[in-house]
Coordinates of C-alpha atoms in Angstrom, one line a residue:
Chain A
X16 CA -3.0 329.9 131.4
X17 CA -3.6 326.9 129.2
X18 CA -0.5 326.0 127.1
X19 CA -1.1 326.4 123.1
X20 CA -1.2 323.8 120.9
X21 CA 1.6 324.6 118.8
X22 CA 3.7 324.8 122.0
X23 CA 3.0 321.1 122.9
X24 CA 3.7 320.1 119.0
X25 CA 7.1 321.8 119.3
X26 CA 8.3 320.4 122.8
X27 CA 7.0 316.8 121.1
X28 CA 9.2 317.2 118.1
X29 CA 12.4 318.6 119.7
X30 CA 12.2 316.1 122.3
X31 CA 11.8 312.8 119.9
X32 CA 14.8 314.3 117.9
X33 CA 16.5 314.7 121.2
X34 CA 16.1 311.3 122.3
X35 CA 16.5 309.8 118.4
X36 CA 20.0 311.7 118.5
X37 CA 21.4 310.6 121.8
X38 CA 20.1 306.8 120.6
X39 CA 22.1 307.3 118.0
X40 CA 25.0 309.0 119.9
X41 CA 25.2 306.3 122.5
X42 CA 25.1 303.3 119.5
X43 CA 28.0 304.9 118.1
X44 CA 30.0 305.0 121.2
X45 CA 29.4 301.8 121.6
X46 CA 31.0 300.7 118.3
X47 CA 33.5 302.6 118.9
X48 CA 33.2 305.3 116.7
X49 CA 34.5 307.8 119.0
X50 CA 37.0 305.7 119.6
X51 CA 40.9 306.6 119.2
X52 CA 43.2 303.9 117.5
X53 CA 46.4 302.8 117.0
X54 CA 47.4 302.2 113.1
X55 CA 50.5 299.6 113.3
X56 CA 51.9 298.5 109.9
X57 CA 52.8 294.7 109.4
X58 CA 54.4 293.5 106.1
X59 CA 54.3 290.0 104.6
X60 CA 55.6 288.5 101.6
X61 CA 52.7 287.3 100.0
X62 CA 49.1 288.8 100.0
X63 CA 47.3 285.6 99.1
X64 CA 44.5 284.9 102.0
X65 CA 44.5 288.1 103.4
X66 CA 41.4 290.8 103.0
X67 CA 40.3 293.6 104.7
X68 CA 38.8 293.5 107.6
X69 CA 40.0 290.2 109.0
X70 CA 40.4 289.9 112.4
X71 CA 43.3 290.6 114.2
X72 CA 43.2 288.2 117.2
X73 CA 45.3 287.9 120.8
X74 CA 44.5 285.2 123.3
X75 CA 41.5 283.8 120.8
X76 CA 39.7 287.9 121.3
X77 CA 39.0 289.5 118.5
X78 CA 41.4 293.1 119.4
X79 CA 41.5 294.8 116.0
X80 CA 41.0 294.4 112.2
X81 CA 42.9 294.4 109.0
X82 CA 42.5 298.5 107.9
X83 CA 44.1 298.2 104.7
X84 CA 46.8 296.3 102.4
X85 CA 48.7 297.8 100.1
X86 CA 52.1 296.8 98.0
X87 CA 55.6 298.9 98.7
X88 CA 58.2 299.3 96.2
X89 CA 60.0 296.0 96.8
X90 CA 57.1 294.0 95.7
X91 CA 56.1 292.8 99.8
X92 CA 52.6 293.3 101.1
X93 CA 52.0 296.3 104.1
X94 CA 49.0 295.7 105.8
X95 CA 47.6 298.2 107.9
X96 CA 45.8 296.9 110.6
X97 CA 44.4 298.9 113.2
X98 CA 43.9 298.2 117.3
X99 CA 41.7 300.3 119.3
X100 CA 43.7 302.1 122.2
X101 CA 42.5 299.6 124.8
X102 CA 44.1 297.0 123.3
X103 CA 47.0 298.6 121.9
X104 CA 48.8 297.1 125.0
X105 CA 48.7 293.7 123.9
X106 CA 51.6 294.9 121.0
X107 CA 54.7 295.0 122.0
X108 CA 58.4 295.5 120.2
X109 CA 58.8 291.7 120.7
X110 CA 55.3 290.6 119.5
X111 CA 55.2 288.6 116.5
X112 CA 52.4 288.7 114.2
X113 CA 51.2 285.0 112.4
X114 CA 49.2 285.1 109.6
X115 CA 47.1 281.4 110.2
X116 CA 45.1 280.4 108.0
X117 CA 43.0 277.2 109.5
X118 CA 41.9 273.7 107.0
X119 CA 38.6 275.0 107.9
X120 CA 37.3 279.0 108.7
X121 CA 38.1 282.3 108.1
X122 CA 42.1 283.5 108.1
X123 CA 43.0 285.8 111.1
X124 CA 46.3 287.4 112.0
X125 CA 47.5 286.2 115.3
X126 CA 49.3 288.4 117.8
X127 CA 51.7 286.6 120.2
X128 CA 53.4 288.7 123.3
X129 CA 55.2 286.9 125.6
X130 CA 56.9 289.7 127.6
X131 CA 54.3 292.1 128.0
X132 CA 56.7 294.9 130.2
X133 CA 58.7 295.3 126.7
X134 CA 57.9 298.6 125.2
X135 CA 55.1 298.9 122.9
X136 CA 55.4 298.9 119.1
X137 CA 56.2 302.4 117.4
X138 CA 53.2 302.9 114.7
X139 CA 56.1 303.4 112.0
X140 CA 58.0 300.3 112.6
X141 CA 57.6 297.6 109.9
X142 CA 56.7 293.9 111.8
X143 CA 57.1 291.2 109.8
X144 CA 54.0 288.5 109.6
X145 CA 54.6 284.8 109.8
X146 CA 52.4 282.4 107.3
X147 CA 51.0 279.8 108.7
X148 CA 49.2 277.3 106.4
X149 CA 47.3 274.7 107.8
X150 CA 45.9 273.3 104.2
X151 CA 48.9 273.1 102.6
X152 CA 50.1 271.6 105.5
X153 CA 47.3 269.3 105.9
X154 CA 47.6 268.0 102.3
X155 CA 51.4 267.8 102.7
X156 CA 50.9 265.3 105.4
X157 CA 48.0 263.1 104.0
X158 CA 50.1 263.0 100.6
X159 CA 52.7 260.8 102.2
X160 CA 50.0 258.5 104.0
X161 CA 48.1 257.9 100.9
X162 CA 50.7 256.5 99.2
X163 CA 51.9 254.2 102.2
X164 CA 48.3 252.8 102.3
X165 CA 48.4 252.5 98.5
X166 CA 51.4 250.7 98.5
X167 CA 50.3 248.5 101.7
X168 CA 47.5 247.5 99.6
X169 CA 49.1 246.3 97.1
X170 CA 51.6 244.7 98.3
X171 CA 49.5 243.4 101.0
X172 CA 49.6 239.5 99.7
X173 CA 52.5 239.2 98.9
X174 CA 53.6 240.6 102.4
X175 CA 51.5 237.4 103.9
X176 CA 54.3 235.1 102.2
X177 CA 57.4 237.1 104.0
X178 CA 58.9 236.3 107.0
X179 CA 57.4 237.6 109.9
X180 CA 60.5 239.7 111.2
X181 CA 60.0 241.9 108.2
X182 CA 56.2 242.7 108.7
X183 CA 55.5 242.1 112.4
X184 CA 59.1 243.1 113.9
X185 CA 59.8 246.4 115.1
X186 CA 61.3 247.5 112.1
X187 CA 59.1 246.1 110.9
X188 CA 56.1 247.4 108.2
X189 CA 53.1 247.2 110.2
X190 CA 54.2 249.2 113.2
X191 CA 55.4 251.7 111.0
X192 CA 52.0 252.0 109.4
X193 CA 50.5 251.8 112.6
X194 CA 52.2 254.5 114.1
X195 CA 50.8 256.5 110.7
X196 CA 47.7 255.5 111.3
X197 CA 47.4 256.9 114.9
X198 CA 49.2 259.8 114.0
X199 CA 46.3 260.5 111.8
X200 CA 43.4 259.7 113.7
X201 CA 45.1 262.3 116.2
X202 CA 45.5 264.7 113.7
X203 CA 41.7 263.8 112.5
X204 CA 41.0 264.3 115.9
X205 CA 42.2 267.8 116.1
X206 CA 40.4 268.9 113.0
X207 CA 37.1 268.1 115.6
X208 CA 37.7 270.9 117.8
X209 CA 38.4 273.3 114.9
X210 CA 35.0 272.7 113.0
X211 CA 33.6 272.1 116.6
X212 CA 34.8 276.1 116.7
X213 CA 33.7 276.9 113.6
X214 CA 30.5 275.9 113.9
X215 CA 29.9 278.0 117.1
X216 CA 31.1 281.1 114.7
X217 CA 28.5 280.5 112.4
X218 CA 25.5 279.7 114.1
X219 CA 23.9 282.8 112.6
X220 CA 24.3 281.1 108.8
X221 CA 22.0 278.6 108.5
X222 CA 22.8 276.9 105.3
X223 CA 26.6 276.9 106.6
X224 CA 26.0 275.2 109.2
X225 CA 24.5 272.4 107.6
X226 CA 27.1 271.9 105.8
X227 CA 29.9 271.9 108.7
X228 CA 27.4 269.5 110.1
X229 CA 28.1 267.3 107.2
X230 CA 31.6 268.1 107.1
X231 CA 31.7 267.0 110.7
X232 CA 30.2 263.9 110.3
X233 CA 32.3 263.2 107.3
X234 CA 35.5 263.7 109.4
X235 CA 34.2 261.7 112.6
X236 CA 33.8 259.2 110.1
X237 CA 36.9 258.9 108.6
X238 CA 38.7 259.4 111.9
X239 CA 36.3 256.3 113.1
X240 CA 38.2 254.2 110.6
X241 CA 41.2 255.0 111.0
X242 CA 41.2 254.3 115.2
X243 CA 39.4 250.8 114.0
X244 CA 42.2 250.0 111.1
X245 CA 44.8 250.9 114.5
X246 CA 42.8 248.9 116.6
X247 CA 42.8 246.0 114.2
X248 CA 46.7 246.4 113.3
X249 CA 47.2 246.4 116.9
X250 CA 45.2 243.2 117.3
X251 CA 47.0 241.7 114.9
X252 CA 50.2 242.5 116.2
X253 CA 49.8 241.4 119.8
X254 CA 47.6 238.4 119.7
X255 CA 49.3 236.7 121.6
X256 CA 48.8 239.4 124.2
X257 CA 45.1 239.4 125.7
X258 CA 43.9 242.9 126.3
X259 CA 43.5 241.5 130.2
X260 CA 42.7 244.1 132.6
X261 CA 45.0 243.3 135.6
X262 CA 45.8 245.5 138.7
X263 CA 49.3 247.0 138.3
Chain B
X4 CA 41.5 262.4 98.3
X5 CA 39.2 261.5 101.7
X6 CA 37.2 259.3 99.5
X7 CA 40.6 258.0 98.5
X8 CA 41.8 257.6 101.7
X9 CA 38.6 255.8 102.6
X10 CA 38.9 253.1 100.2
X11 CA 42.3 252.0 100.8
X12 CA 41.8 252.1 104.5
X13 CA 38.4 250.0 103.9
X14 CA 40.7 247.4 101.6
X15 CA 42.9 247.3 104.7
X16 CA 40.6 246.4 107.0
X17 CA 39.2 243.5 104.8
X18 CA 42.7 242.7 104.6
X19 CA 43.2 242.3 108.3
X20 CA 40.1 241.2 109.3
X21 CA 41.0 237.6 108.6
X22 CA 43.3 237.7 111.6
X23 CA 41.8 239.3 114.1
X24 CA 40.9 237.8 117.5
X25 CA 37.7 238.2 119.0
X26 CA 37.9 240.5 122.3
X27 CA 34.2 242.6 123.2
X28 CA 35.4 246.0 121.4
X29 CA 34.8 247.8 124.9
X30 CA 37.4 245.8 126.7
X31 CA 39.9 246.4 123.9
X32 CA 39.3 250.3 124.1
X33 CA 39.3 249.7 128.0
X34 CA 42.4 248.2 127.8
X35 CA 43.9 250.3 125.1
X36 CA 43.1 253.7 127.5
X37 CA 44.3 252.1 130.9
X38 CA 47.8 251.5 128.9
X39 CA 47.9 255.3 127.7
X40 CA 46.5 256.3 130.9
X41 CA 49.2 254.9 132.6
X42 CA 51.7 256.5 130.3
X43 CA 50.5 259.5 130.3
X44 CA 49.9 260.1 134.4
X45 CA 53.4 258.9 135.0
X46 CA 54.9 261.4 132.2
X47 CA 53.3 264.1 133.9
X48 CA 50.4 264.6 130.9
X49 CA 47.8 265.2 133.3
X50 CA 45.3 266.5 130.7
X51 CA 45.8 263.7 128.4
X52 CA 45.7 261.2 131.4
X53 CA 42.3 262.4 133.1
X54 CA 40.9 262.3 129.1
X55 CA 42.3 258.6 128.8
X56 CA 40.9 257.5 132.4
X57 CA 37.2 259.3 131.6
X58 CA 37.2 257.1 128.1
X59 CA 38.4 253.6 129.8
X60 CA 35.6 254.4 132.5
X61 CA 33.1 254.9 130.1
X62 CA 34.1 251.9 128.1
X63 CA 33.8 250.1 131.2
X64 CA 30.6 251.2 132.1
X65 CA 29.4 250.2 128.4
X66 CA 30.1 247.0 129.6
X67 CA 28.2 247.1 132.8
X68 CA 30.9 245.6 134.7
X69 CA 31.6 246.8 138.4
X70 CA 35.0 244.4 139.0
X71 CA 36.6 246.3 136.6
X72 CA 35.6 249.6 137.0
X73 CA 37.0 248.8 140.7
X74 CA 40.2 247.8 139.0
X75 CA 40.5 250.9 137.3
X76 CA 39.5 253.3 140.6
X77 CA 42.6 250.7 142.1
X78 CA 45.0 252.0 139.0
X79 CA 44.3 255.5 139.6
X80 CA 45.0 255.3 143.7
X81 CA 48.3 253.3 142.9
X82 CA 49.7 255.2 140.3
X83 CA 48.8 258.2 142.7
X84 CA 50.9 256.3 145.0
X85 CA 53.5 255.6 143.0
X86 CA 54.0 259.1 142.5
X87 CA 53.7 259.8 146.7
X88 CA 50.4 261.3 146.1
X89 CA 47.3 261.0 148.2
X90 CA 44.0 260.0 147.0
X91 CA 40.1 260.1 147.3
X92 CA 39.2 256.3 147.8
X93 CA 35.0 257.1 147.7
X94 CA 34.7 255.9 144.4
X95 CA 36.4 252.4 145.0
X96 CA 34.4 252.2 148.3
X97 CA 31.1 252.3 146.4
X98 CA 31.8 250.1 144.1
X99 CA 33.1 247.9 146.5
X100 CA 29.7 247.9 148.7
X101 CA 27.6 246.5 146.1
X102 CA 30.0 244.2 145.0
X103 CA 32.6 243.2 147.0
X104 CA 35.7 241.5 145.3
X105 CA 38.1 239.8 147.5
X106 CA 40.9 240.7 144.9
X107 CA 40.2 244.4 144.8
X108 CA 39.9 244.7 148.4
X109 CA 43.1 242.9 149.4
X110 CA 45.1 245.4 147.0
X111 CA 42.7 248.3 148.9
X112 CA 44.5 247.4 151.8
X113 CA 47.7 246.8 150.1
X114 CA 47.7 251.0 149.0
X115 CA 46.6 251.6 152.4
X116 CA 49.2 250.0 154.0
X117 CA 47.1 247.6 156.1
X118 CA 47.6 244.0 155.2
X119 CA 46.1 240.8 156.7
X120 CA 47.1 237.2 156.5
X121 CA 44.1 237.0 154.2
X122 CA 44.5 239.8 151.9
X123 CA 48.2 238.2 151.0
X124 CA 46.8 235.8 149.3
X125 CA 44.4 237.5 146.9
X126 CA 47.4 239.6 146.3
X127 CA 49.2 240.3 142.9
X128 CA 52.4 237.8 143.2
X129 CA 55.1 240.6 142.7
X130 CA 53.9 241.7 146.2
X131 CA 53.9 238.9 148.2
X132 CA 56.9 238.9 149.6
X133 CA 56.7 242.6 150.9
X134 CA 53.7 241.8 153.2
X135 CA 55.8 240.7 156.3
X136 CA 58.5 243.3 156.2
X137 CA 55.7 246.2 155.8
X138 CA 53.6 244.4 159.1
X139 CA 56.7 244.4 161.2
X140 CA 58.0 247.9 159.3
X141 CA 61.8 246.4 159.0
X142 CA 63.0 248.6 156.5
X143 CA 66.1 246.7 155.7
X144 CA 64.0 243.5 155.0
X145 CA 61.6 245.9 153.0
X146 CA 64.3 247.2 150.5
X147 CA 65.1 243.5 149.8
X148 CA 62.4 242.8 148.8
X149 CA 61.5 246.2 146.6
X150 CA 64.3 245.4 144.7
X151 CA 63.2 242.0 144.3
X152 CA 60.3 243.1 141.9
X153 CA 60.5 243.2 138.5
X154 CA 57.9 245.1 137.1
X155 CA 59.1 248.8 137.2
X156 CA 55.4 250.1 137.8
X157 CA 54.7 247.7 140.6
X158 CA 58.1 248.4 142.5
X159 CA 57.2 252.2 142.7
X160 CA 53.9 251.9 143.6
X161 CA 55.4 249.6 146.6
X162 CA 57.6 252.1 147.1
X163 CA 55.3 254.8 147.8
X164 CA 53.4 252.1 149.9
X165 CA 56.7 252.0 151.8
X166 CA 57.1 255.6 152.4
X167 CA 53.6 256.7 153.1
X168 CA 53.2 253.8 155.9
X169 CA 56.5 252.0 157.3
X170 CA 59.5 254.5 157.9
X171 CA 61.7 254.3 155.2
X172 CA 65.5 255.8 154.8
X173 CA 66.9 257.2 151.5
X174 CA 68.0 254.0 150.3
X175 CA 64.5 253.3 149.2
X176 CA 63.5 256.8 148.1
X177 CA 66.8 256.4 145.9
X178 CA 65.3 253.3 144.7
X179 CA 62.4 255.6 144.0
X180 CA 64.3 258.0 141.8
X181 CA 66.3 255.6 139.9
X182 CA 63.0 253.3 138.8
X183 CA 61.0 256.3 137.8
X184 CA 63.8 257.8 136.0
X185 CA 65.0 254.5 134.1
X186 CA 61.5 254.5 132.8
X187 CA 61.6 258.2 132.3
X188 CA 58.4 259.0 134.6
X189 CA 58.3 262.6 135.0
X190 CA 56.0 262.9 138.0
X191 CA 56.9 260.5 140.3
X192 CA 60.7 261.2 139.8
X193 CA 60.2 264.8 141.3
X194 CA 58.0 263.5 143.3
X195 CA 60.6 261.3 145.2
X196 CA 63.3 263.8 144.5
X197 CA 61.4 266.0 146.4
X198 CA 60.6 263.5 148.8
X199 CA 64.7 263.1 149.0
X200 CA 65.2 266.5 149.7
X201 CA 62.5 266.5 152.9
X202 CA 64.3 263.4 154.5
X203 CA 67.8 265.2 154.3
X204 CA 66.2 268.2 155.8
X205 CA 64.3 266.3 158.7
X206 CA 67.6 264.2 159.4
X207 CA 69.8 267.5 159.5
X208 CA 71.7 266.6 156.5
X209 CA 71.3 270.0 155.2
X210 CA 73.7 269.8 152.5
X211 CA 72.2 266.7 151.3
X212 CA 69.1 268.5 151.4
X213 CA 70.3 271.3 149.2
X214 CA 71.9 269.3 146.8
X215 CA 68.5 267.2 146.2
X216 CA 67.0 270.7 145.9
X217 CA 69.2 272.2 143.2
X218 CA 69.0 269.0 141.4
X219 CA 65.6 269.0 140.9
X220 CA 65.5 272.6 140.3
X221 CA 67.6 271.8 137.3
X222 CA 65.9 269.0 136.0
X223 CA 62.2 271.3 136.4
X224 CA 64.3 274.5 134.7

């Protein structure tokens, strides 16, 4: 007995919606929609940096997100953040939580557990949240550099006419600023590997990247000079020592 | 503020560059990176040191210049002597086919414990007098004469020539130990410590032996 039209329309229908449901279903499972979590609450002194949303990272992996932030009657900031139960391991009663908040890219909260058998962390305990800064420490550092160079500068003719245990001896102004200088191009250096980072994260944005490319160059300049300023200073200081390659 | 920084670094520069000596830029960063290497194996910064050794070889290479890049393959096997380590000498042996240097290959031989008459003379000075006492393996001659050298570096990697091929008591392991920790050398201090403890054990002075261990339990804690 041939099957009726109206049969084959209906199976057609109610299948596709079938299939268009379980799609959608099985995407939802996958981000973790279905998904139980643990809400933990952190509290912090000042709210400045953080958002919702930011990530909430262990071991550089990305285990949970910033829920929500709120203020509590003594003026400090709760935030809510909350960890899917697979990861809810990684928090322990001795984990402590840094707020860090990179020269360049987005802030995250950093979990750090070094015992990992120590109980977990009850959802209605308060953990405190560390701050760290890395601009205001960045410009903190630099501040005091600038004004050595400035000075150096200045002063730089009249240092020709002093003796040369003042300038060149190991008290000495030169490898003092030398030792600045390195120190610096090290830091620089470091920065590298943080934009180098960065610009992994934001492949997807175009127009950012162009600019961290520029950024990048910018720094890999100025960390250029600085190792040539060190490698002159340290010319000048040992010329009397040849940079001879000899077998130890 | 980086354009800031710039500028005065710039002025600085102009400042110095009255002064400076003329040395091929590769050399001096050659140079520069064997220093720090150096420093940073013996302190036990491995990942610092193989970063330093990678950069001098490059600056090397940049400068197309085989003698040297054998001198620094011959750094990297002594300080990997110095710290009673053994090493891969492939690299040097290469080099060392399509361009043989008398020099390098006496101190070759020198790491591998196998000196001629010939080789002595190609050697570095500080090592001259150790040649006969390590032929004729008379350790008591050999200590004499490893205290005889200045250079802190040299006498341990002499040392660990001594101890990997003449036989050797504790007097010069504790020679050992004291240069490396004088200089504050991490790796080859534990290293001869360890070294310490082994000869203590293998002569049946287990007391000795334990003490050696505990000590450098405590200094690794």
């Amino acid at each position: 007995m041939p099957i009726s039209r109206e049969y084959k329309v209906g199976v057609f229908v109610i299948g596709t919606a079938a299939t268009i449901l379980l799609a959608l279903l099985f995407l939802a499972a996958q981000k973790g929609f279905f998904q139980t979590s643990h809400t933990y609450t952190l509290s912090c002194r000042t709210g400045d940096g953080l958002a919702v949303g930011m990530p909430v990272v262990f071991s550089g992996f990305d285990i949970g997100r910033v829920h929500s932030l709120e203020l509590d009657d003594k003026g400090a900031v709760l935030i809510k953040i909350r960890v899917p139960d697979k990861h809810a391991k990684w928090i322990r009663q001795d984990s402590f939580f840094v707020l860090y908040r990179p020269l360049i890219g987005a802030a995250r909260i950093v979990v750090n557990t070094d015992h990992l058998e120590s109980p977990p962390l009850a959802e209605d305990k308060i953990a405190e949240v560390y701050v760290v800064n890395d601009i205001n420490d960045a410009i903190e550092k630099i501040q005091p550099l600038l004004e050595t160079i400035e000075r150096l500068s200045r002063r730089i003719d009249s240092m020709a006419a002093k003796t040369d245990e003042q300038v060149f001896g190991r008290e000495g102004t030169l490898p003092q600023l030398n030792k600045i200088l390195k120190d610096a191009a090290g830091k620089l250096e470091k920065l590298e590997t943080t934009v180098d980072n960065l610009n992994k994260i934001s492949k997807d944005a175009a127009e950012g990247t162009q600019d961290l490319g520029a950024l990048r160059a910018d720094i890999d300049e100025v960390a250029q000079t600085l190792n040539k300023v060190s490698r002159d200073i340290d010319a000048l200081l040992y010329k009397q020592k040849k940079p001879e390659i000899k077998l130890p | 503020m980086r354009k800031t920084l710039l500028t005065f670094t710039l002025i600085f520069i102009c400042a110095c560059a009255t002064t400076t000596t003329q040395v091929p830029e590769w050399k001096e960063t050659a140079f520069r990176d064997i220093e720090n290497y150096k420093k940073s194996f013996l302190t036990g910064k491995q990942n610092a040191a193989d970063v330093q050794f990678n950069r001098a070889r490059e600056a090397i290479a940049s400068g197309n210049n085989l003698n040297l890049l054998a001198k620094l393959y011959l750094t990297k096997y002594a300080l990997q002597r110095a710290a009673l380590e053994d090493f891969n000498d492939g690299e040097f042996l290469r080099i060392n086919r399509l361009h043989p240097v008398s020099a390098n290959l006496a101190y070759y031989n020198f790491l591998m414990g196998s000196v001629n008459a010939k080789d002595a003379n190609f050697l570095p000075d500080q090592y001259a007098g150790l040649i006969k006492p390590l032929r004729n393996k008379d350790a008591a001659k050999g200590l004499e004469e490893l205290l005889a050298i200045d250079d802190p570096l040299s006498r341990l990697i002499a040392c660990g020539v001594w101890v990997k091929h003449a036989p050797y008591d504790d007097y010069i392991l504790k020679l050992g130990v004291n240069t490396a920790a004088e200089q504050g050398w991490k790796k080859p201090l534990w290293a001869y410590l360890n070294a310490l403890q082994k000869y203590y054990f293998q002569t049946g002075e287990t007391a000795k032996a334990n003490e050696a261990k505990e000590w450098l339990e405590l200094l690794k804690r």
